[in-house]
Coordinates of C-alpha atoms and ligand atoms in Angstrom, one line a residue:
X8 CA -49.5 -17.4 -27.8
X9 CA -50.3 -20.6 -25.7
X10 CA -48.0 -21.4 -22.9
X11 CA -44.7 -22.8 -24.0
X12 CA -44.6 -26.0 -21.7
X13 CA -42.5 -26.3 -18.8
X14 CA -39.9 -29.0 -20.0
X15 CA -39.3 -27.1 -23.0
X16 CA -38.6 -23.6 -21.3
X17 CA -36.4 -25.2 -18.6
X18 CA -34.1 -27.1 -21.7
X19 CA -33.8 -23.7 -23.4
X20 CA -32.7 -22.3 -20.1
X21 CA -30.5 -25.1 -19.3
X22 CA -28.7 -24.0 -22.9
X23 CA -28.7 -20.4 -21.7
X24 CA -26.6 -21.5 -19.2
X25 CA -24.6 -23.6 -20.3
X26 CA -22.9 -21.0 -22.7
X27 CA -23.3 -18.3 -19.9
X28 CA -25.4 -16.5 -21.3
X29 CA -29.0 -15.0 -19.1
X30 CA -32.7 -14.2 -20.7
X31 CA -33.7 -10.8 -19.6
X32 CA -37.2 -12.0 -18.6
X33 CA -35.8 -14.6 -16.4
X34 CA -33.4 -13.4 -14.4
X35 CA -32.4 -14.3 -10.1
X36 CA -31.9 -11.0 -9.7
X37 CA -33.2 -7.7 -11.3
X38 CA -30.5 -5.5 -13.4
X39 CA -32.1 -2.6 -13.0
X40 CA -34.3 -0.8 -10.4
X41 CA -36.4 2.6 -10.2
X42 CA -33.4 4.5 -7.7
X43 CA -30.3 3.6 -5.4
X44 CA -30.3 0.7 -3.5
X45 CA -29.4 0.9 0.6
X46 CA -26.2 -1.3 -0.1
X47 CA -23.4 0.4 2.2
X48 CA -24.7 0.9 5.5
X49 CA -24.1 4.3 7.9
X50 CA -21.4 3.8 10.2
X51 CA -18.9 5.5 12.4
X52 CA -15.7 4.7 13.6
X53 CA -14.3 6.5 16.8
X54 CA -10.6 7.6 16.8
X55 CA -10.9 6.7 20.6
X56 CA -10.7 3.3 19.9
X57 CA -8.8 3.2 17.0
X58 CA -5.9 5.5 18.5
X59 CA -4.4 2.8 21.8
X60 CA -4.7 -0.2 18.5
X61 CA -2.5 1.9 16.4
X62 CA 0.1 2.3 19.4
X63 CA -0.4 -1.4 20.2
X64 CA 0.5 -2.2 16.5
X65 CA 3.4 -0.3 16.8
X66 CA 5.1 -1.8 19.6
X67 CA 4.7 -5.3 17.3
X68 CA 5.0 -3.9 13.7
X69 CA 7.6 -2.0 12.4
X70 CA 7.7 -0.2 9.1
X71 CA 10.2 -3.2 7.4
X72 CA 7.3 -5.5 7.9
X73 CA 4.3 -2.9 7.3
X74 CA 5.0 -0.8 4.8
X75 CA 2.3 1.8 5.8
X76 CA 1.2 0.9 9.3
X77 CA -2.5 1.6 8.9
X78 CA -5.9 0.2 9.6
X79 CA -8.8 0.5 6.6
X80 CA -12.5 0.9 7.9
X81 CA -14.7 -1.8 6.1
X82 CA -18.3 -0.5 5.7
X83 CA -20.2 -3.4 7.5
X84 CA -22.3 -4.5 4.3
X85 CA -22.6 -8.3 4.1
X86 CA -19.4 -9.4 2.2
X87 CA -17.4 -6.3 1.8
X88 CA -14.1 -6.6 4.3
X89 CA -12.3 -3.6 2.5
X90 CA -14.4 -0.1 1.0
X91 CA -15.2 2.3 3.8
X92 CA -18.0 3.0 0.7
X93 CA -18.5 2.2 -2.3
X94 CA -15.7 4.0 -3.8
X95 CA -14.2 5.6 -1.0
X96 CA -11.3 3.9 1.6
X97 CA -10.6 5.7 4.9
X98 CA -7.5 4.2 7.0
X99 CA -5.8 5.5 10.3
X100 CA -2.3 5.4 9.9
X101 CA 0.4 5.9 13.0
X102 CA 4.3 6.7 12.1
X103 CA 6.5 7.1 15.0
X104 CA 9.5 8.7 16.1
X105 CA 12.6 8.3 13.5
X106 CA 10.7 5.9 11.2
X107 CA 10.4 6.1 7.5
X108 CA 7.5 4.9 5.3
X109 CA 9.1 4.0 2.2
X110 CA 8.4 5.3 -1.4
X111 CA 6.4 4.1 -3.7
X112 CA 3.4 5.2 -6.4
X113 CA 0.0 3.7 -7.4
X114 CA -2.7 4.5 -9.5
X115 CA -5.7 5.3 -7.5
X116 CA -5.6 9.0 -5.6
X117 CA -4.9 9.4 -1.8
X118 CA -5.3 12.5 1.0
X119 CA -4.6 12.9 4.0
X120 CA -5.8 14.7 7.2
X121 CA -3.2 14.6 9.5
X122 CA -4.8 14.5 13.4
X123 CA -2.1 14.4 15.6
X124 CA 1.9 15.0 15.8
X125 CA 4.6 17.4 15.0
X126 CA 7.5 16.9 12.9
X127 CA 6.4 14.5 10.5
X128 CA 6.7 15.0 6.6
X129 CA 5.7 13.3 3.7
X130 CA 7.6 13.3 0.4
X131 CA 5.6 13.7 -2.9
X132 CA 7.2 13.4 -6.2
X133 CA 10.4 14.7 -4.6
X134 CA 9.0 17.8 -2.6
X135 CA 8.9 17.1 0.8
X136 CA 6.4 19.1 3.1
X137 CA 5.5 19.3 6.6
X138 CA 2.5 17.8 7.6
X139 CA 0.8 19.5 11.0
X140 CA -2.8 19.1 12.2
X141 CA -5.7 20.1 10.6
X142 CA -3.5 20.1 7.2
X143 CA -5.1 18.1 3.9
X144 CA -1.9 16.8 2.0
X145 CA -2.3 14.9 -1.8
X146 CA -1.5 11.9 -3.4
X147 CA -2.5 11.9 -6.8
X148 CA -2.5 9.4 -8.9
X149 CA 0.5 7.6 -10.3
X150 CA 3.4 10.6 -7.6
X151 CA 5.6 8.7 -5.8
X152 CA 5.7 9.3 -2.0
X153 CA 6.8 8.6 1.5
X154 CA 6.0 9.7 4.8
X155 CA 8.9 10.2 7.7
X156 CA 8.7 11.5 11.3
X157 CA 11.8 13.5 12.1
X158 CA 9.8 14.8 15.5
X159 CA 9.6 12.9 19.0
X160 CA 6.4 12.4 19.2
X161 CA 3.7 9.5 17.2
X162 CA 1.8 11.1 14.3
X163 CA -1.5 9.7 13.5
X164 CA -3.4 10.7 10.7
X165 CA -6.1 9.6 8.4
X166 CA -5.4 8.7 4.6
X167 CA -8.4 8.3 2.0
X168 CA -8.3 6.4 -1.2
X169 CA -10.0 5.8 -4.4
X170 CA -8.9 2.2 -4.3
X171 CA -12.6 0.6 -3.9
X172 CA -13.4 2.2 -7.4
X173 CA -9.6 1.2 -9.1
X174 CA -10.6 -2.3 -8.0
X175 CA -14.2 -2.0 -10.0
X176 CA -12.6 -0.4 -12.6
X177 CA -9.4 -2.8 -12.7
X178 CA -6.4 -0.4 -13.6
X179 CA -4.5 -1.0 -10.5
X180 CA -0.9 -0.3 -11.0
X181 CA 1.5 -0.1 -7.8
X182 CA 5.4 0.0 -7.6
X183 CA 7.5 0.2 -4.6
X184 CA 10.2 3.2 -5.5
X185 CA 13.7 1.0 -6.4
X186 CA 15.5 2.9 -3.8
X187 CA 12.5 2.9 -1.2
X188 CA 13.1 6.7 -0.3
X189 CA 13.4 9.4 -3.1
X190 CA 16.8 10.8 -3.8
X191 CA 17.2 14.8 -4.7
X192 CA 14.2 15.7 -2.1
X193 CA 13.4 19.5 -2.0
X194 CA 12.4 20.3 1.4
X195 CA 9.2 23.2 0.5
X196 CA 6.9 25.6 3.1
X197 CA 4.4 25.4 0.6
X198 CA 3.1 23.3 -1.6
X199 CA -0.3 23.2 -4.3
X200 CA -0.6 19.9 -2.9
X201 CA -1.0 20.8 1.0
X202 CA -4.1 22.7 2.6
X203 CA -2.7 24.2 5.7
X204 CA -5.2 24.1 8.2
X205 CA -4.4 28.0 9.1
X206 CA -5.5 28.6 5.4
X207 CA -8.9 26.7 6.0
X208 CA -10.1 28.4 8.9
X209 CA -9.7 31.9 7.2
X210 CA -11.4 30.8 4.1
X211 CA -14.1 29.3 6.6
X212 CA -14.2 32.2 8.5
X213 CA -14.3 35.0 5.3
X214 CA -17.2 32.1 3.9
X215 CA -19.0 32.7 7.3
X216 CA -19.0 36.5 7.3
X217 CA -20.3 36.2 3.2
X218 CA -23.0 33.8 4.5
X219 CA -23.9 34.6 8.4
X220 CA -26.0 31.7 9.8
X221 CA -25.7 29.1 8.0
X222 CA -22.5 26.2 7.9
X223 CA -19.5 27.1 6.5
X224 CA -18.4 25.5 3.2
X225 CA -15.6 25.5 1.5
X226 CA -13.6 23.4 -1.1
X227 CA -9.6 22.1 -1.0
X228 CA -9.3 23.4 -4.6
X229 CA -8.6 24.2 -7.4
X230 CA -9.8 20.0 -7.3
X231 CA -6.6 18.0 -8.4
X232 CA -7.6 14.6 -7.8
X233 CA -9.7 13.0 -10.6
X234 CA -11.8 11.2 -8.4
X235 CA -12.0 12.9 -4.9
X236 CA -13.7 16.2 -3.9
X237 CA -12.8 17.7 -0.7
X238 CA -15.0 20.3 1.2
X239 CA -14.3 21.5 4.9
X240 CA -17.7 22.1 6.7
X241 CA -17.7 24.7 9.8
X242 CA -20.9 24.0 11.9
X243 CA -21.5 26.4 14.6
X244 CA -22.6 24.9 18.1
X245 CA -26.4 23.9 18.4
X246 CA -26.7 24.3 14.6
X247 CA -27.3 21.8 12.1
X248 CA -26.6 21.0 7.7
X249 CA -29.1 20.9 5.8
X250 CA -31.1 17.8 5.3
X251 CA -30.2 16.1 1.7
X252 CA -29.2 13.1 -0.1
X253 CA -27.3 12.7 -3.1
X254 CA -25.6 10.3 -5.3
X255 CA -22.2 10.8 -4.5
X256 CA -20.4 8.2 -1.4
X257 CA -19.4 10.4 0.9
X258 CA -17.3 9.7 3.7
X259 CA -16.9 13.1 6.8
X260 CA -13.6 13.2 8.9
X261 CA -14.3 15.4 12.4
X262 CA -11.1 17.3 12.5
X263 CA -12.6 19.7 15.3
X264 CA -16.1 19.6 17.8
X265 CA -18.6 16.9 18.3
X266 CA -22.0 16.1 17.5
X267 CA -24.3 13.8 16.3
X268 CA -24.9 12.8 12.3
X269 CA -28.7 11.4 11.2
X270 CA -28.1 8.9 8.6
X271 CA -31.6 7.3 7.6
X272 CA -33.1 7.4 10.9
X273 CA -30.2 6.2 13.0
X274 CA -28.3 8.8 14.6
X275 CA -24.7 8.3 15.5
X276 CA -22.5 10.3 18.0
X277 CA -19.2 11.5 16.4
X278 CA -16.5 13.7 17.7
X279 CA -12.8 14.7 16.9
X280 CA -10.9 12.3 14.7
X281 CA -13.8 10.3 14.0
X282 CA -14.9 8.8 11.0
X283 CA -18.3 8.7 9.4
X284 CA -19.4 6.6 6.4
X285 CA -22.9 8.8 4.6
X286 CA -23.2 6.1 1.5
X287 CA -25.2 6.8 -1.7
X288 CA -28.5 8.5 -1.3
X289 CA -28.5 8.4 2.4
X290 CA -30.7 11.2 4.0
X291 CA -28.8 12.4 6.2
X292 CA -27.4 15.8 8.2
X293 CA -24.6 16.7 10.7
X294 CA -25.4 18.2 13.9
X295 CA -22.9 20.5 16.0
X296 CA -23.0 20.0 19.9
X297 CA -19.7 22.4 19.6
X298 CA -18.1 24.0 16.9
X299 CA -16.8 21.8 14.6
X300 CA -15.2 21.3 11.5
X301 CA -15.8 18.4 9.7
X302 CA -13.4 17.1 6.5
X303 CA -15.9 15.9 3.6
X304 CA -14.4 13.3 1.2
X305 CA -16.5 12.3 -1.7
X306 CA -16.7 11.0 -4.9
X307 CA -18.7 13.6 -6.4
X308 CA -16.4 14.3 -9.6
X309 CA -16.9 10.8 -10.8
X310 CA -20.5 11.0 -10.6
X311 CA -20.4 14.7 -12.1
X312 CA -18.3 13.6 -14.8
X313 CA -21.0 10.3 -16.0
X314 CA -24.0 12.7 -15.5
X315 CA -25.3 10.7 -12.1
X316 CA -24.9 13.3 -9.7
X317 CA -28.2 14.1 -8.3
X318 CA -28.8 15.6 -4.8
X319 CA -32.1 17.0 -3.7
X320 CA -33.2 18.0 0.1
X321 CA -35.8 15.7 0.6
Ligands
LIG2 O1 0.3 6.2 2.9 O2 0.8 5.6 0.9 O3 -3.8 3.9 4.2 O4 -0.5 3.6 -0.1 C1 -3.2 2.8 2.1 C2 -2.3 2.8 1.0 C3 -1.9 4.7 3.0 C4 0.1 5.5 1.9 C5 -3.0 3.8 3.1 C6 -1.3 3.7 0.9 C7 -1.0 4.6 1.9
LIG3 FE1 0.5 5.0 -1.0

């Protein structure tokens, strides 16, 4: 066939457009492409810098004004100023002494690894539960909850939610509890929904003496989050993870140690508290200057579920 000419094509695009519609061949930007796209970028946030901003918000905000008193960490990708990754938000929060965090329910899925404090508890569909260090507490979707520090000290932890993907997906639901704390509350030592951190290090420690030598891993299961998986990693000092990548957005809390992570060449330090941000097929590893335990939030069932998990050790 002879060239079409040039007035003609650019009318019968000008008519694509104006009933929105696109011709495959000549698109501004390609649809599909041969593997993952570096779109998130690596980053880490340091609980060191994050820890005197949470005090300095709470000698201005209280918990009438903020209902959670937390601060998200948006990946620095050009345009994003909420997702942590993709899917995946990680927030600090700070409660203090006597204050209450009020109920309320939403659809996406939350966690969190509490870092620091005594005497704080948080309230899930009317079972309240202790929360201490190194303890991995749920949210699922849709259970009411609130958070309240009964101790004398702050209590910071970190939450983590699937609200990046509820806002791609659109079924956002959220409603404040009508009498902002749950009445009838059943005060448990245990719950399916809390990992105590005891609990972890003797898994870790029964997973190390099954598999001398290499990191620890175990998972904060049976899974009951739809979206999340939750592994804690033991590395021992000087040693290393395996190098992979994978499709899943991961994002790695240190809840004990320090080291360094490799993320696609650049290498970042990390130590307790901090966060690290490993997007979609990322090569990267974790290295252990100490022992440490690392928290490893991803959101591996979703792309388990749709058949586009693929990890390979490159
Ligand atoms: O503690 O319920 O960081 O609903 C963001 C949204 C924490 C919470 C966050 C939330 C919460
Ligand atoms: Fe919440």
């Amino acid at each position: 066939m002879a060239h079409a000419p040039q007035t003609e094509l650019d009318a019968l695009y000008r008519d694509f457009a104006d009933l929105n519609m696109e011709g495959g061949w000549h698109r501004r930007f390609p649809a599909l492409w041969p593997e993952p796209r570096r779109n998130f970028l690596p980053h880490v946030w340091h609980y060191a810098d994050v820890k005197p901003i949470l005090d300095r918000a709470g000698d201005l905000i209280d918990t009438q004004q903020a209902e959670r008193r937390n601060l998200t960490m948006f990946n620095p990708v050009e345009g994003n100023i909420y997702s942590t990754v993709r899917t995946i938000v990680a927030a600090y929060q700070m409660i203090k002494p006597g204050e209450v965090a009020r109920a309320h329910r939403h659809t996406p899925n939350a966690l969190r690894l509490i870092l620091d404090g005594k005497g704080t508890s948080t309230v899930v569909d009317g079972k309240e539960v202790e929360m201490r260090p190194g303890d991995v507490l749920l949210t699922p979707n849709w259970a009411w909850h609130s958070h309240a520090n009964h101790g004398d000290a702050q209590c910071y932890w970190m939450d983590f939610l699937d609200v990046p993907l509820v806002h791609l997906l659109e079924p956002m639901f959220y409603e404040p509890h009508p009498k902002e704390i749950e009445p009838d509350v059943e005060t448990l030592a245990e719950a399916p929904i809390a990992f105590r951190w005891e609990d972890t290090l003797a898994r870790l420690d029964a997973e190390s003496r099954a598999r001398p030598g290499e990191p620890a891993v175990v998972e904060l299961g049976p899974a009951q989050l739809d979206t999340i998986a939750l592994h804690m990693i033991r590395i021992t000092a000087g040693d290393a993870t395996r190098p992979l990548r994978t499709t899943a957005n991961i994002i790695f809390a240190a809840v004990e140690g320090n080291g360094v992570a490799e993320i696609d060449g650049q290498t970042f330090a990390w130590s307790r508290g901090d966060t690290i941000a490993v997007p979609a097929w990322r090569r990267f590893r974790l290295l252990a200057d100490s022992e440490a335990v690392l928290l490893r939030v991803s959101d591996e069932p979703v792309m388990r579920k749709l058949g586009w998990l693929r990890s390979e050790a490159p």
